[in-house]
């Protein structure tokens, strides 16, 4: 049932985000730093420096936004894919690869309604620590170089903003369109992701089915979700880099600004080289693999069906 699909998708999203959010934060910061202004050399370096400068909970900056909106996002994505697969199937027959890809395309298109504002807010909060750390470093270097000068002030303490403050400011200055900045780049990432992920998962999962009418074991669903998720994540990583850059409202010292997808692509290619489009790719694979593995296991177990079945009994 649709309520069960929505609950299953929500539970899967909450569990997955809680487990992998620090890696997602590292991915955002690695993707946003530009040549000549590098604060971090790797995922582990980013996480260690984040803990030292912002504390353990600094790795979860922006998690509240994700935890709030990941439930409808994952629910829409999984339920939409099931919806399109059902309506594209002919008399219950096996879907062709093209129809599976069309179903994934529909799911990816539907989810951006929630994904775009969620990513927009999350990125501002995740990247704020990097920008603040960069400014402090630059101020400290300037202070050392001019140590003989009198009255040099200490670097300013970072003023932390919240998702609510960012939302209010965007709505006040740009209206609802402000929350949907980078919508085109989000579509360029999420639609191809779903086109790759859902058919790949469905076919990998079928390999573990001994009988077409019996579900594959839960570990097969988990592994299929991990492999399909990580493969799709790496495949669309260039689009994710562009999306992250476009949705970042604040820039570090001497960092480029972009007017759109083409302008962003051109500047990254010219100034940072083609390998820049793979920034954070392994982080993204580490985030997406367990996230979708967990999602498929929750779907397999059918937690929502169990909860919904228990409700009438509990009331009785």
PDB file of C-alpha atoms in Angstrom, residues 18-197:
ATOM      1  CA  UNK A  18      22.176   8.968  10.745  1.00  0.00           C
ATOM      2  CA  UNK A  19      24.832   6.402   9.831  1.00  0.00           C
ATOM      3  CA  UNK A  20      26.579   8.172   6.965  1.00  0.00           C
ATOM      4  CA  UNK A  21      26.043  11.932   7.463  1.00  0.00           C
ATOM      5  CA  UNK A  22      29.655  12.740   8.522  1.00  0.00           C
ATOM      6  CA  UNK A  23      30.915  11.254   5.248  1.00  0.00           C
ATOM      7  CA  UNK A  24      28.382  13.363   3.353  1.00  0.00           C
ATOM      8  CA  UNK A  25      29.671  16.474   5.133  1.00  0.00           C
ATOM      9  CA  UNK A  26      33.236  15.600   4.073  1.00  0.00           C
ATOM     10  CA  UNK A  27      31.997  15.113   0.492  1.00  0.00           C
ATOM     11  CA  UNK A  28      30.433  18.584   0.393  1.00  0.00           C
ATOM     12  CA  UNK A  29      33.537  20.288   1.772  1.00  0.00           C
ATOM     13  CA  UNK A  30      35.896  18.427  -0.565  1.00  0.00           C
ATOM     14  CA  UNK A  31      33.755  19.289  -3.594  1.00  0.00           C
ATOM     15  CA  UNK A  32      33.506  22.972  -2.707  1.00  0.00           C
ATOM     16  CA  UNK A  33      37.184  23.690  -2.101  1.00  0.00           C
ATOM     17  CA  UNK A  34      38.972  25.053  -5.144  1.00  0.00           C
ATOM     18  CA  UNK A  35      42.618  24.868  -6.200  1.00  0.00           C
ATOM     19  CA  UNK A  36      44.851  27.197  -4.223  1.00  0.00           C
ATOM     20  CA  UNK A  37      42.404  27.295  -1.297  1.00  0.00           C
ATOM     21  CA  UNK A  38      42.490  23.671  -0.173  1.00  0.00           C
ATOM     22  CA  UNK A  39      41.750  23.076   3.499  1.00  0.00           C
ATOM     23  CA  UNK A  40      41.500  19.285   3.335  1.00  0.00           C
ATOM     24  CA  UNK A  41      43.502  16.631   1.512  1.00  0.00           C
ATOM     25  CA  UNK A  42      41.142  13.673   1.984  1.00  0.00           C
ATOM     26  CA  UNK A  43      37.960  12.493   3.675  1.00  0.00           C
ATOM     27  CA  UNK A  44      39.780  11.397   6.853  1.00  0.00           C
ATOM     28  CA  UNK A  45      41.736  14.679   6.984  1.00  0.00           C
ATOM     29  CA  UNK A  46      38.470  16.620   6.649  1.00  0.00           C
ATOM     30  CA  UNK A  47      36.747  14.689   9.440  1.00  0.00           C
ATOM     31  CA  UNK A  48      39.738  14.952  11.799  1.00  0.00           C
ATOM     32  CA  UNK A  49      40.051  18.710  11.263  1.00  0.00           C
ATOM     33  CA  UNK A  50      36.289  19.138  11.646  1.00  0.00           C
ATOM     34  CA  UNK A  51      36.310  17.357  15.023  1.00  0.00           C
ATOM     35  CA  UNK A  52      39.305  19.402  16.214  1.00  0.00           C
ATOM     36  CA  UNK A  53      37.835  22.766  15.237  1.00  0.00           C
ATOM     37  CA  UNK A  54      34.091  22.200  15.657  1.00  0.00           C
ATOM     38  CA  UNK A  55      33.797  19.232  17.995  1.00  0.00           C
ATOM     39  CA  UNK A  56      32.211  15.831  17.394  1.00  0.00           C
ATOM     40  CA  UNK A  57      28.789  17.289  16.590  1.00  0.00           C
ATOM     41  CA  UNK A  58      30.422  19.520  13.984  1.00  0.00           C
ATOM     42  CA  UNK A  59      30.313  16.471  11.709  1.00  0.00           C
ATOM     43  CA  UNK A  60      26.505  16.598  11.915  1.00  0.00           C
ATOM     44  CA  UNK A  61      26.006  20.234  10.878  1.00  0.00           C
ATOM     45  CA  UNK A  62      22.966  20.262   8.625  1.00  0.00           C
ATOM     46  CA  UNK A  63      21.822  16.834   9.777  1.00  0.00           C
ATOM     47  CA  UNK A  64      18.581  18.230  11.207  1.00  0.00           C
ATOM     48  CA  UNK A  65      17.551  19.443   7.737  1.00  0.00           C
ATOM     49  CA  UNK A  66      18.354  16.081   6.222  1.00  0.00           C
ATOM     50  CA  UNK A  67      16.580  14.112   8.935  1.00  0.00           C
ATOM     51  CA  UNK A  68      13.502  16.310   8.553  1.00  0.00           C
ATOM     52  CA  UNK A  69      13.260  16.151   4.770  1.00  0.00           C
ATOM     53  CA  UNK A  70      14.871  12.783   3.949  1.00  0.00           C
ATOM     54  CA  UNK A  71      11.679  10.964   4.943  1.00  0.00           C
ATOM     55  CA  UNK A  72       9.496  12.559   2.238  1.00  0.00           C
ATOM     56  CA  UNK A  73      12.413  12.526  -0.228  1.00  0.00           C
ATOM     57  CA  UNK A  74      13.178   8.803   0.060  1.00  0.00           C
ATOM     58  CA  UNK A  75       9.481   7.983   0.345  1.00  0.00           C
ATOM     59  CA  UNK A  76       8.709   9.844  -2.895  1.00  0.00           C
ATOM     60  CA  UNK A  77      11.681   8.282  -4.693  1.00  0.00           C
ATOM     61  CA  UNK A  78      10.911   4.665  -3.773  1.00  0.00           C
ATOM     62  CA  UNK A  79       7.145   4.968  -4.022  1.00  0.00           C
ATOM     63  CA  UNK A  80       7.343   6.807  -7.372  1.00  0.00           C
ATOM     64  CA  UNK A  81       9.597   4.108  -8.808  1.00  0.00           C
ATOM     65  CA  UNK A  82       7.128   1.404  -7.732  1.00  0.00           C
ATOM     66  CA  UNK A  83       4.252   3.456  -9.159  1.00  0.00           C
ATOM     67  CA  UNK A  84       5.890   3.888 -12.565  1.00  0.00           C
ATOM     68  CA  UNK A  85       7.062   0.272 -12.699  1.00  0.00           C
ATOM     69  CA  UNK A  86       3.511  -0.885 -11.982  1.00  0.00           C
ATOM     70  CA  UNK A  87       1.962   1.290 -14.689  1.00  0.00           C
ATOM     71  CA  UNK A  88       4.653   0.508 -17.242  1.00  0.00           C
ATOM     72  CA  UNK A  89       4.321  -3.248 -16.829  1.00  0.00           C
ATOM     73  CA  UNK A  90       2.050  -5.047 -19.266  1.00  0.00           C
ATOM     74  CA  UNK A  91      -0.250  -7.591 -17.622  1.00  0.00           C
ATOM     75  CA  UNK A  92       2.299  -8.250 -14.885  1.00  0.00           C
ATOM     76  CA  UNK A  93       4.991  -9.238 -17.376  1.00  0.00           C
ATOM     77  CA  UNK A  94       8.678  -8.552 -16.766  1.00  0.00           C
ATOM     78  CA  UNK A  95       9.687  -4.963 -17.546  1.00  0.00           C
ATOM     79  CA  UNK A  96      12.088  -4.364 -20.395  1.00  0.00           C
ATOM     80  CA  UNK A  97      15.300  -2.490 -19.577  1.00  0.00           C
ATOM     81  CA  UNK A  98      13.980   0.606 -21.351  1.00  0.00           C
ATOM     82  CA  UNK A  99      10.808   0.612 -19.248  1.00  0.00           C
ATOM     83  CA  UNK A 100      12.845   0.094 -16.072  1.00  0.00           C
ATOM     84  CA  UNK A 101      14.940   3.124 -17.019  1.00  0.00           C
ATOM     85  CA  UNK A 102      11.790   5.160 -17.721  1.00  0.00           C
ATOM     86  CA  UNK A 103      10.443   4.246 -14.277  1.00  0.00           C
ATOM     87  CA  UNK A 104      13.721   5.366 -12.707  1.00  0.00           C
ATOM     88  CA  UNK A 105      13.577   8.594 -14.706  1.00  0.00           C
ATOM     89  CA  UNK A 106      10.093   9.299 -13.356  1.00  0.00           C
ATOM     90  CA  UNK A 107      11.211   8.600  -9.779  1.00  0.00           C
ATOM     91  CA  UNK A 108      14.219  10.914 -10.086  1.00  0.00           C
ATOM     92  CA  UNK A 109      12.087  13.693 -11.547  1.00  0.00           C
ATOM     93  CA  UNK A 110       9.511  13.461  -8.754  1.00  0.00           C
ATOM     94  CA  UNK A 111      11.995  13.491  -5.889  1.00  0.00           C
ATOM     95  CA  UNK A 112      13.627  16.842  -6.794  1.00  0.00           C
ATOM     96  CA  UNK A 113      10.544  18.586  -5.384  1.00  0.00           C
ATOM     97  CA  UNK A 114      11.985  17.817  -1.944  1.00  0.00           C
ATOM     98  CA  UNK A 115      15.630  17.122  -2.781  1.00  0.00           C
ATOM     99  CA  UNK A 116      16.497  20.586  -4.140  1.00  0.00           C
ATOM    100  CA  UNK A 117      15.530  22.693  -1.085  1.00  0.00           C
ATOM    101  CA  UNK A 118      16.876  19.988   1.260  1.00  0.00           C
ATOM    102  CA  UNK A 119      20.277  19.961  -0.469  1.00  0.00           C
ATOM    103  CA  UNK A 120      20.268  23.756  -0.725  1.00  0.00           C
ATOM    104  CA  UNK A 121      19.912  24.213   3.042  1.00  0.00           C
ATOM    105  CA  UNK A 122      22.143  21.278   3.951  1.00  0.00           C
ATOM    106  CA  UNK A 123      25.050  22.519   1.831  1.00  0.00           C
ATOM    107  CA  UNK A 124      25.032  25.982   3.449  1.00  0.00           C
ATOM    108  CA  UNK A 125      25.272  24.443   6.923  1.00  0.00           C
ATOM    109  CA  UNK A 126      27.798  21.764   5.961  1.00  0.00           C
ATOM    110  CA  UNK A 127      30.162  24.171   4.221  1.00  0.00           C
ATOM    111  CA  UNK A 128      29.961  26.983   6.789  1.00  0.00           C
ATOM    112  CA  UNK A 129      32.686  25.381   8.912  1.00  0.00           C
ATOM    113  CA  UNK A 130      35.085  25.146   5.952  1.00  0.00           C
ATOM    114  CA  UNK A 131      34.612  28.800   5.034  1.00  0.00           C
ATOM    115  CA  UNK A 132      35.026  29.916   8.654  1.00  0.00           C
ATOM    116  CA  UNK A 133      38.170  27.799   9.070  1.00  0.00           C
ATOM    117  CA  UNK A 134      39.620  29.220   5.846  1.00  0.00           C
ATOM    118  CA  UNK A 135      38.966  32.801   6.958  1.00  0.00           C
ATOM    119  CA  UNK A 136      40.564  32.152  10.338  1.00  0.00           C
ATOM    120  CA  UNK A 137      43.622  30.629   8.673  1.00  0.00           C
ATOM    121  CA  UNK A 138      43.982  33.581   6.309  1.00  0.00           C
ATOM    122  CA  UNK A 139      43.581  36.028   9.211  1.00  0.00           C
ATOM    123  CA  UNK A 140      46.160  34.143  11.276  1.00  0.00           C
ATOM    124  CA  UNK A 141      48.643  34.194   8.376  1.00  0.00           C
ATOM    125  CA  UNK A 142      48.079  37.913   7.868  1.00  0.00           C
ATOM    126  CA  UNK A 143      48.559  38.489  11.584  1.00  0.00           C
ATOM    127  CA  UNK A 144      51.863  36.593  11.589  1.00  0.00           C
ATOM    128  CA  UNK A 145      53.152  38.422   8.527  1.00  0.00           C
ATOM    129  CA  UNK A 146      52.369  41.783  10.111  1.00  0.00           C
ATOM    130  CA  UNK A 147      53.146  40.871  13.726  1.00  0.00           C
ATOM    131  CA  UNK A 148      55.151  44.062  14.148  1.00  0.00           C
ATOM    132  CA  UNK A 149      52.063  46.173  13.472  1.00  0.00           C
ATOM    133  CA  UNK A 150      50.100  47.231  16.514  1.00  0.00           C
ATOM    134  CA  UNK A 151      46.418  46.631  17.141  1.00  0.00           C
ATOM    135  CA  UNK A 152      45.930  43.527  15.012  1.00  0.00           C
ATOM    136  CA  UNK A 153      42.590  41.995  16.030  1.00  0.00           C
ATOM    137  CA  UNK A 154      41.993  38.321  16.759  1.00  0.00           C
ATOM    138  CA  UNK A 155      40.160  36.340  14.059  1.00  0.00           C
ATOM    139  CA  UNK A 156      36.407  36.725  14.460  1.00  0.00           C
ATOM    140  CA  UNK A 157      34.417  33.879  15.976  1.00  0.00           C
ATOM    141  CA  UNK A 158      32.123  32.189  13.481  1.00  0.00           C
ATOM    142  CA  UNK A 159      28.508  33.294  13.762  1.00  0.00           C
ATOM    143  CA  UNK A 160      26.467  30.131  13.293  1.00  0.00           C
ATOM    144  CA  UNK A 161      23.287  30.330  11.273  1.00  0.00           C
ATOM    145  CA  UNK A 162      20.390  27.906  11.285  1.00  0.00           C
ATOM    146  CA  UNK A 163      18.348  26.368   8.495  1.00  0.00           C
ATOM    147  CA  UNK A 164      15.364  28.460   9.600  1.00  0.00           C
ATOM    148  CA  UNK A 165      17.354  31.701   9.281  1.00  0.00           C
ATOM    149  CA  UNK A 166      18.635  30.737   5.829  1.00  0.00           C
ATOM    150  CA  UNK A 167      15.123  29.785   4.693  1.00  0.00           C
ATOM    151  CA  UNK A 168      13.622  33.063   5.904  1.00  0.00           C
ATOM    152  CA  UNK A 169      16.340  35.114   4.215  1.00  0.00           C
ATOM    153  CA  UNK A 170      15.973  33.247   0.913  1.00  0.00           C
ATOM    154  CA  UNK A 171      12.183  33.559   0.952  1.00  0.00           C
ATOM    155  CA  UNK A 172      12.430  37.249   1.819  1.00  0.00           C
ATOM    156  CA  UNK A 173      15.004  38.113  -0.845  1.00  0.00           C
ATOM    157  CA  UNK A 174      14.228  35.692  -3.689  1.00  0.00           C
ATOM    158  CA  UNK A 175      10.913  34.044  -2.879  1.00  0.00           C
ATOM    159  CA  UNK A 176      10.323  30.307  -3.267  1.00  0.00           C
ATOM    160  CA  UNK A 177      12.745  30.280  -6.241  1.00  0.00           C
ATOM    161  CA  UNK A 178      15.580  30.910  -3.774  1.00  0.00           C
ATOM    162  CA  UNK A 179      15.098  27.475  -2.257  1.00  0.00           C
ATOM    163  CA  UNK A 180      15.173  25.912  -5.718  1.00  0.00           C
ATOM    164  CA  UNK A 181      18.510  27.322  -6.842  1.00  0.00           C
ATOM    165  CA  UNK A 182      20.369  24.589  -8.679  1.00  0.00           C
ATOM    166  CA  UNK A 183      17.170  22.787  -9.692  1.00  0.00           C
ATOM    167  CA  UNK A 184      18.518  22.092 -13.180  1.00  0.00           C
ATOM    168  CA  UNK A 185      21.756  20.624 -11.806  1.00  0.00           C
ATOM    169  CA  UNK A 186      19.772  18.535  -9.311  1.00  0.00           C
ATOM    170  CA  UNK A 187      17.706  17.102 -12.171  1.00  0.00           C
ATOM    171  CA  UNK A 188      20.900  16.403 -14.125  1.00  0.00           C
ATOM    172  CA  UNK A 189      22.164  14.413 -11.148  1.00  0.00           C
ATOM    173  CA  UNK A 190      19.071  12.655  -9.817  1.00  0.00           C
ATOM    174  CA  UNK A 191      17.388  11.598 -13.055  1.00  0.00           C
ATOM    175  CA  UNK A 192      20.462   9.764 -14.452  1.00  0.00           C
ATOM    176  CA  UNK A 193      21.116   8.360 -10.965  1.00  0.00           C
ATOM    177  CA  UNK A 194      17.669   6.789 -10.829  1.00  0.00           C
ATOM    178  CA  UNK A 195      17.947   5.586 -14.435  1.00  0.00           C
ATOM    179  CA  UNK A 196      21.124   3.693 -13.490  1.00  0.00           C
ATOM    180  CA  UNK A 197      20.207   2.662  -9.942  1.00  0.00           C
TER     181      UNK A 197
END
